[in-house]
Amino acid sequence: MEQGTASTMPKGASEESAVAAKAADEAPARPIRVLVADDQALVCNGFASIINTQGDMHAVATASTGEEAVNLSARLKPDVILMDVRMPVMDGIEATRRICSLQYDNGSTPHVIILTTFDLDEYVMSAILAGASGFLLKDTEPETLLASIRTVHEGNTIIAPSATKRLLEHMVANSRPPAQQPSSVSSAADSTVPQPTLAQGTAVHADAVFHDSELESLTAREREILVEIAHGLSNQEIAQKLYISMPTVKKHVTHILQKPHAHDRVQAAVFAFENSLV
């Protein structure tokens, strides 16, 4: 009986492939390209200087208006944008909405981190719901800023841990219309301000306490983890606090985001506050 012979790769070609694979593994990753947008030059240049001290990231440009940030993002294609909320010409909310709708030639999309001074920025939630990947306080420590940029670049969401509860409560309170006014009606003064929604078909209601139908679909454990998300805990911190494994936490977080159709952990946290879980 005739037997087939297995094909073999020449030794030289095999060694050459191994060398190429090793070189590819050892090749330095492209630095994270960061755009800083803030109308205060000291803040803008300060963040850029901190970023440029790192070997794995680079501040490609600074912008002093939202419009400039949008134009620079379309032209320079940064990976992460640090975005102030209150800027001339175009505010950070509209700039975030436009930047998050961009798609680069390689199929990737930019990530926006909102910079907030907490008490002054009334529409931060609108920016987050427009696609921002989270927020930082402007007085954040440099180490936290740098770690947050890396986290967002990896596709995760960040929330300033020192002010998570107070800031989310502030955003939810300011997003609700007055109790005596139907939620579907906006006053003339607010007609130009987009009313934020948590997800498709889930409006921000005027009632102080309400429950979305999606809340009933969450299991007891998922609600427990959702509360910790609203408190700003990471997956690792949740795993340690609840004495469960990281894979288990990740599985629950995936289900939590899917059930209320939350875009990310920030929207999930807002969902928890709106439904009085926290």
mmCIF file of C-alpha atoms in Angstrom:
data_model
loop_
_atom_site.group_PDB
_atom_site.id
_atom_site.type_symbol
_atom_site.label_atom_id
_atom_site.label_comp_id
_atom_site.label_asym_id
_atom_site.label_seq_id
_atom_site.Cartn_x
_atom_site.Cartn_y
_atom_site.Cartn_z
ATOM 1 C CA MET A 1 0.000 0.000 0.000
ATOM 2 C CA GLU A 2 1.313 3.366 -0.974
ATOM 3 C CA GLN A 3 1.705 5.708 1.980
ATOM 4 C CA GLY A 4 1.534 9.522 1.762
ATOM 5 C CA THR A 5 4.512 11.495 2.981
ATOM 6 C CA ALA A 6 4.063 14.431 5.344
ATOM 7 C CA SER A 7 5.223 17.770 3.940
ATOM 8 C CA THR A 8 8.063 19.379 5.831
ATOM 9 C CA MET A 9 9.305 22.947 5.975
ATOM 10 C CA PRO A 10 12.976 23.520 5.150
ATOM 11 C CA LYS A 11 15.044 24.058 8.268
ATOM 12 C CA GLY A 12 16.224 27.476 7.130
ATOM 13 C CA ALA A 13 12.688 28.685 6.512
ATOM 14 C CA SER A 14 11.604 27.423 9.938
ATOM 15 C CA GLU A 15 14.429 29.259 11.686
ATOM 16 C CA GLU A 16 13.704 32.403 9.673
ATOM 17 C CA SER A 17 10.032 32.310 10.693
ATOM 18 C CA ALA A 18 10.964 31.850 14.339
ATOM 19 C CA VAL A 19 13.312 34.839 14.226
ATOM 20 C CA ALA A 20 10.624 36.979 12.580
ATOM 21 C CA ALA A 21 8.042 35.956 15.186
ATOM 22 C CA LYS A 22 10.454 36.742 18.024
ATOM 23 C CA ALA A 23 11.242 40.146 16.521
ATOM 24 C CA ALA A 24 7.544 40.910 16.230
ATOM 25 C CA ASP A 25 6.996 39.986 19.885
ATOM 26 C CA GLU A 26 9.908 42.163 21.010
ATOM 27 C CA ALA A 27 8.987 45.151 18.841
ATOM 28 C CA PRO A 28 7.908 48.108 20.973
ATOM 29 C CA ALA A 29 4.210 48.882 20.883
ATOM 30 C CA ARG A 30 3.150 52.139 19.244
ATOM 31 C CA PRO A 31 2.821 54.854 21.893
ATOM 32 C CA ILE A 32 -0.708 55.841 22.888
ATOM 33 C CA ARG A 33 -1.513 59.048 21.033
ATOM 34 C CA VAL A 34 -3.261 61.549 23.298
ATOM 35 C CA LEU A 35 -4.998 64.839 22.472
ATOM 36 C CA VAL A 36 -5.599 67.291 25.333
ATOM 37 C CA ALA A 37 -8.518 69.739 24.990
ATOM 38 C CA ASP A 38 -8.923 72.524 27.554
ATOM 39 C CA ASP A 39 -9.337 76.281 27.200
ATOM 40 C CA GLN A 40 -6.946 76.892 30.100
ATOM 41 C CA ALA A 41 -3.427 76.844 28.681
ATOM 42 C CA LEU A 42 -1.790 75.923 31.997
ATOM 43 C CA VAL A 43 -4.060 72.907 32.454
ATOM 44 C CA CYS A 44 -3.670 71.854 28.836
ATOM 45 C CA ASN A 45 0.124 72.119 28.779
ATOM 46 C CA GLY A 46 0.436 70.604 32.221
ATOM 47 C CA PHE A 47 -1.407 67.424 31.223
ATOM 48 C CA ALA A 48 0.570 67.253 27.975
ATOM 49 C CA SER A 49 3.876 67.535 29.867
ATOM 50 C CA ILE A 50 2.911 64.733 32.242
ATOM 51 C CA ILE A 51 1.904 62.509 29.328
ATOM 52 C CA ASN A 52 5.172 63.145 27.486
ATOM 53 C CA THR A 53 7.220 61.860 30.440
ATOM 54 C CA GLN A 54 5.977 58.350 29.640
ATOM 55 C CA GLY A 55 7.581 56.042 27.105
ATOM 56 C CA ASP A 56 4.312 54.402 26.112
ATOM 57 C CA MET A 57 2.285 57.543 25.336
ATOM 58 C CA HIS A 58 2.663 60.846 23.550
ATOM 59 C CA ALA A 59 0.651 64.097 23.538
ATOM 60 C CA VAL A 60 0.160 64.705 19.808
ATOM 61 C CA ALA A 61 -1.552 68.091 20.166
ATOM 62 C CA THR A 62 -3.551 70.431 22.392
ATOM 63 C CA ALA A 63 -6.827 72.184 21.643
ATOM 64 C CA SER A 64 -8.447 75.206 23.290
ATOM 65 C CA THR A 65 -11.973 74.796 21.850
ATOM 66 C CA GLY A 66 -14.276 71.872 21.208
ATOM 67 C CA GLU A 67 -14.294 72.601 17.488
ATOM 68 C CA GLU A 68 -10.512 72.524 17.378
ATOM 69 C CA ALA A 69 -10.538 69.213 19.253
ATOM 70 C CA VAL A 70 -12.910 67.695 16.685
ATOM 71 C CA ASN A 71 -10.837 68.912 13.740
ATOM 72 C CA LEU A 72 -7.555 67.743 15.269
ATOM 73 C CA SER A 73 -9.050 64.348 16.118
ATOM 74 C CA ALA A 74 -10.193 63.835 12.526
ATOM 75 C CA ARG A 75 -6.775 64.852 11.192
ATOM 76 C CA LEU A 76 -4.321 63.392 13.741
ATOM 77 C CA LYS A 77 -6.376 60.341 14.797
ATOM 78 C CA PRO A 78 -5.439 60.251 18.501
ATOM 79 C CA ASP A 79 -6.243 57.160 20.543
ATOM 80 C CA VAL A 80 -7.418 59.022 23.648
ATOM 81 C CA ILE A 81 -8.776 62.552 24.066
ATOM 82 C CA LEU A 82 -8.795 64.340 27.420
ATOM 83 C CA MET A 83 -11.811 66.639 27.066
ATOM 84 C CA ASP A 84 -12.782 69.649 29.151
ATOM 85 C CA VAL A 85 -16.524 70.332 29.333
ATOM 86 C CA ARG A 86 -16.733 74.115 29.262
ATOM 87 C CA MET A 87 -14.912 75.513 26.249
ATOM 88 C CA PRO A 88 -15.651 78.307 23.759
ATOM 89 C CA VAL A 89 -16.950 77.867 20.187
ATOM 90 C CA MET A 90 -18.082 74.287 20.877
ATOM 91 C CA ASP A 91 -18.399 72.764 24.330
ATOM 92 C CA GLY A 92 -16.942 69.426 25.316
ATOM 93 C CA ILE A 93 -20.305 67.649 25.156
ATOM 94 C CA GLU A 94 -20.892 68.310 21.470
ATOM 95 C CA ALA A 95 -17.205 67.748 20.726
ATOM 96 C CA THR A 96 -17.373 64.373 22.483
ATOM 97 C CA ARG A 97 -20.441 63.373 20.492
ATOM 98 C CA ARG A 98 -18.729 64.205 17.198
ATOM 99 C CA ILE A 99 -15.388 62.640 18.109
ATOM 100 C CA CYS A 100 -16.990 59.394 19.306
ATOM 101 C CA SER A 101 -18.730 59.084 15.940
ATOM 102 C CA LEU A 102 -15.387 59.045 14.137
ATOM 103 C CA GLN A 103 -13.972 55.798 12.797
ATOM 104 C CA TYR A 104 -10.356 55.669 11.687
ATOM 105 C CA ASP A 105 -9.079 53.956 8.557
ATOM 106 C CA ASN A 106 -7.918 50.934 10.574
ATOM 107 C CA GLY A 107 -11.416 50.486 12.025
ATOM 108 C CA SER A 108 -10.555 51.795 15.491
ATOM 109 C CA THR A 109 -12.422 54.584 17.257
ATOM 110 C CA PRO A 110 -11.147 57.270 19.645
ATOM 111 C CA HIS A 111 -11.808 57.206 23.383
ATOM 112 C CA VAL A 112 -12.772 60.349 25.298
ATOM 113 C CA ILE A 113 -12.101 61.014 28.973
ATOM 114 C CA ILE A 114 -14.103 63.916 30.379
ATOM 115 C CA LEU A 115 -12.212 66.353 32.620
ATOM 116 C CA THR A 116 -14.508 67.838 35.259
ATOM 117 C CA THR A 117 -14.361 70.255 38.164
ATOM 118 C CA PHE A 118 -17.407 68.448 39.615
ATOM 119 C CA ASP A 119 -19.601 71.292 40.903
ATOM 120 C CA LEU A 120 -19.418 73.415 37.757
ATOM 121 C CA ASP A 121 -19.969 70.875 35.011
ATOM 122 C CA GLU A 122 -23.733 70.333 34.903
ATOM 123 C CA TYR A 123 -23.908 68.215 31.768
ATOM 124 C CA VAL A 124 -21.113 65.713 32.281
ATOM 125 C CA MET A 125 -23.573 62.823 32.100
ATOM 126 C CA SER A 126 -24.719 64.008 28.693
ATOM 127 C CA ALA A 127 -21.140 63.766 27.472
ATOM 128 C CA ILE A 128 -20.714 60.303 28.938
ATOM 129 C CA LEU A 129 -23.937 59.160 27.321
ATOM 130 C CA ALA A 130 -22.676 60.693 24.085
ATOM 131 C CA GLY A 131 -19.895 58.125 24.125
ATOM 132 C CA ALA A 132 -17.200 59.257 26.548
ATOM 133 C CA SER A 133 -15.354 56.462 28.304
ATOM 134 C CA GLY A 134 -15.479 58.059 31.738
ATOM 135 C CA PHE A 135 -14.383 61.081 33.698
ATOM 136 C CA LEU A 136 -11.544 62.390 35.831
ATOM 137 C CA LEU A 137 -11.401 65.287 38.231
ATOM 138 C CA LYS A 138 -8.969 67.968 37.112
ATOM 139 C CA ASP A 139 -7.043 67.721 40.379
ATOM 140 C CA THR A 140 -6.397 64.009 39.874
ATOM 141 C CA GLU A 141 -2.942 62.688 40.705
ATOM 142 C CA PRO A 142 -0.562 62.286 37.735
ATOM 143 C CA GLU A 143 -0.289 58.547 38.368
ATOM 144 C CA THR A 144 -4.073 58.206 38.214
ATOM 145 C CA LEU A 145 -4.242 60.256 35.018
ATOM 146 C CA LEU A 146 -1.655 58.078 33.291
ATOM 147 C CA ALA A 147 -3.201 54.825 34.496
ATOM 148 C CA SER A 148 -6.627 56.018 33.327
ATOM 149 C CA ILE A 149 -5.338 56.777 29.840
ATOM 150 C CA ARG A 150 -3.937 53.254 29.590
ATOM 151 C CA THR A 151 -7.162 51.750 30.935
ATOM 152 C CA VAL A 152 -9.345 53.600 28.438
ATOM 153 C CA HIS A 153 -6.992 52.777 25.578
ATOM 154 C CA GLU A 154 -7.516 49.087 26.384
ATOM 155 C CA GLY A 155 -11.257 49.558 25.892
ATOM 156 C CA ASN A 156 -12.302 49.869 29.531
ATOM 157 C CA THR A 157 -14.129 52.654 31.369
ATOM 158 C CA ILE A 158 -12.775 54.815 34.182
ATOM 159 C CA ILE A 159 -14.569 56.757 36.905
ATOM 160 C CA ALA A 160 -12.804 59.088 39.329
ATOM 161 C CA PRO A 161 -12.886 56.906 42.480
ATOM 162 C CA SER A 162 -12.666 59.833 44.903
ATOM 163 C CA ALA A 163 -15.968 61.313 43.760
ATOM 164 C CA THR A 164 -17.926 58.528 42.095
ATOM 165 C CA LYS A 165 -20.993 58.555 44.348
ATOM 166 C CA ARG A 166 -21.299 62.353 44.727
ATOM 167 C CA LEU A 167 -20.641 63.076 41.065
ATOM 168 C CA LEU A 168 -23.102 60.504 39.753
ATOM 169 C CA GLU A 169 -25.769 61.738 42.153
ATOM 170 C CA HIS A 170 -25.080 65.287 40.942
ATOM 171 C CA MET A 171 -25.353 64.257 37.303
ATOM 172 C CA VAL A 172 -28.583 62.307 37.789
ATOM 173 C CA ALA A 173 -30.179 65.134 39.772
ATOM 174 C CA ASN A 174 -29.283 67.711 37.126
ATOM 175 C CA SER A 175 -30.483 65.518 34.257
ATOM 176 C CA ARG A 176 -34.063 65.230 35.597
ATOM 177 C CA PRO A 177 -36.670 67.818 34.614
ATOM 178 C CA PRO A 178 -38.604 69.546 37.451
ATOM 179 C CA ALA A 179 -41.102 67.207 39.145
ATOM 180 C CA GLN A 180 -44.101 69.314 38.154
ATOM 181 C CA GLN A 181 -43.122 69.267 34.492
ATOM 182 C CA PRO A 182 -43.761 66.170 32.299
ATOM 183 C CA SER A 183 -40.475 64.546 31.325
ATOM 184 C CA SER A 184 -41.401 64.684 27.645
ATOM 185 C CA VAL A 185 -41.723 68.494 27.682
ATOM 186 C CA SER A 186 -38.712 70.788 27.735
ATOM 187 C CA SER A 187 -38.768 74.457 28.609
ATOM 188 C CA ALA A 188 -37.652 77.012 26.030
ATOM 189 C CA ALA A 189 -34.514 77.724 28.015
ATOM 190 C CA ASP A 190 -33.527 74.056 27.881
ATOM 191 C CA SER A 191 -34.549 73.434 24.270
ATOM 192 C CA THR A 192 -30.956 73.529 23.074
ATOM 193 C CA VAL A 193 -29.692 71.127 25.736
ATOM 194 C CA PRO A 194 -30.037 67.443 24.760
ATOM 195 C CA GLN A 195 -31.929 65.434 27.353
ATOM 196 C CA PRO A 196 -29.716 62.452 28.216
ATOM 197 C CA THR A 197 -31.038 58.911 28.073
ATOM 198 C CA LEU A 198 -29.535 55.866 29.687
ATOM 199 C CA ALA A 199 -30.153 53.595 26.731
ATOM 200 C CA GLN A 200 -32.435 53.243 23.774
ATOM 201 C CA GLY A 201 -36.018 53.708 24.935
ATOM 202 C CA THR A 202 -35.009 54.334 28.556
ATOM 203 C CA ALA A 203 -35.604 57.994 29.309
ATOM 204 C CA VAL A 204 -34.404 59.862 32.374
ATOM 205 C CA HIS A 205 -37.612 60.289 34.391
ATOM 206 C CA ALA A 206 -38.687 63.173 36.601
ATOM 207 C CA ASP A 207 -39.655 60.987 39.532
ATOM 208 C CA ALA A 208 -37.269 60.911 42.466
ATOM 209 C CA VAL A 209 -37.530 57.107 42.643
ATOM 210 C CA PHE A 210 -38.441 54.795 39.802
ATOM 211 C CA HIS A 211 -37.577 51.351 38.505
ATOM 212 C CA ASP A 212 -36.788 50.430 34.933
ATOM 213 C CA SER A 213 -38.206 47.125 33.753
ATOM 214 C CA GLU A 214 -34.665 45.893 33.082
ATOM 215 C CA LEU A 215 -33.987 46.026 36.821
ATOM 216 C CA GLU A 216 -36.246 43.010 37.354
ATOM 217 C CA SER A 217 -34.109 40.941 35.004
ATOM 218 C CA LEU A 218 -31.032 41.284 37.217
ATOM 219 C CA THR A 219 -30.290 38.467 39.640
ATOM 220 C CA ALA A 220 -29.533 39.178 43.301
ATOM 221 C CA ARG A 221 -25.815 38.702 42.679
ATOM 222 C CA GLU A 222 -25.887 40.958 39.626
ATOM 223 C CA ARG A 223 -27.578 43.702 41.642
ATOM 224 C CA GLU A 224 -24.935 43.293 44.334
ATOM 225 C CA ILE A 225 -22.145 43.692 41.774
ATOM 226 C CA LEU A 226 -23.945 46.601 40.097
ATOM 227 C CA VAL A 227 -23.918 48.461 43.420
ATOM 228 C CA GLU A 228 -20.152 48.001 43.655
ATOM 229 C CA ILE A 229 -19.744 49.241 40.076
ATOM 230 C CA ALA A 230 -21.693 52.354 41.073
ATOM 231 C CA HIS A 231 -19.265 52.835 43.947
ATOM 232 C CA GLY A 232 -16.408 52.853 41.433
ATOM 233 C CA LEU A 233 -14.852 49.491 42.287
ATOM 234 C CA SER A 234 -12.824 47.654 39.666
ATOM 235 C CA ASN A 235 -13.423 43.998 38.799
ATOM 236 C CA GLN A 236 -10.488 42.977 40.961
ATOM 237 C CA GLU A 237 -11.766 44.994 43.925
ATOM 238 C CA ILE A 238 -15.240 43.511 43.506
ATOM 239 C CA ALA A 239 -13.796 39.999 43.417
ATOM 240 C CA GLN A 240 -11.853 40.617 46.628
ATOM 241 C CA LYS A 241 -14.776 42.223 48.439
ATOM 242 C CA LEU A 242 -17.342 39.564 47.499
ATOM 243 C CA TYR A 243 -14.891 36.631 47.689
ATOM 244 C CA ILE A 244 -15.518 35.448 44.142
ATOM 245 C CA SER A 245 -13.196 34.824 41.216
ATOM 246 C CA MET A 246 -12.283 37.356 38.546
ATOM 247 C CA PRO A 247 -13.849 35.265 35.717
ATOM 248 C CA THR A 248 -17.086 35.148 37.708
ATOM 249 C CA VAL A 249 -17.074 38.916 38.166
ATOM 250 C CA LYS A 250 -16.406 39.475 34.457
ATOM 251 C CA LYS A 251 -19.275 37.162 33.520
ATOM 252 C CA HIS A 252 -21.676 39.015 35.813
ATOM 253 C CA VAL A 253 -20.503 42.421 34.578
ATOM 254 C CA THR A 254 -21.159 41.329 30.991
ATOM 255 C CA HIS A 255 -24.718 40.329 31.908
ATOM 256 C CA ILE A 256 -25.221 43.561 33.868
ATOM 257 C CA LEU A 257 -24.260 45.670 30.859
ATOM 258 C CA GLN A 258 -26.407 43.635 28.473
ATOM 259 C CA LYS A 259 -29.674 43.643 30.426
ATOM 260 C CA PRO A 260 -30.209 47.436 30.736
ATOM 261 C CA HIS A 261 -28.451 47.943 27.372
ATOM 262 C CA ALA A 262 -25.728 49.967 29.072
ATOM 263 C CA HIS A 263 -22.897 51.120 26.824
ATOM 264 C CA ASP A 264 -20.300 50.830 29.593
ATOM 265 C CA ARG A 265 -19.785 50.798 33.368
ATOM 266 C CA VAL A 266 -20.575 54.505 33.646
ATOM 267 C CA GLN A 267 -24.063 54.034 32.202
ATOM 268 C CA ALA A 268 -24.524 50.993 34.421
ATOM 269 C CA ALA A 269 -23.621 53.108 37.456
ATOM 270 C CA VAL A 270 -26.105 55.807 36.414
ATOM 271 C CA PHE A 271 -28.729 53.064 36.008
ATOM 272 C CA ALA A 272 -28.028 51.962 39.601
ATOM 273 C CA PHE A 273 -28.435 55.497 40.945
ATOM 274 C CA GLU A 274 -31.602 56.180 38.964
ATOM 275 C CA ASN A 275 -33.168 52.991 40.293
ATOM 276 C CA SER A 276 -32.164 53.791 43.883
ATOM 277 C CA LEU A 277 -29.889 50.781 44.275
ATOM 278 C CA VAL A 278 -27.282 53.104 45.769
#
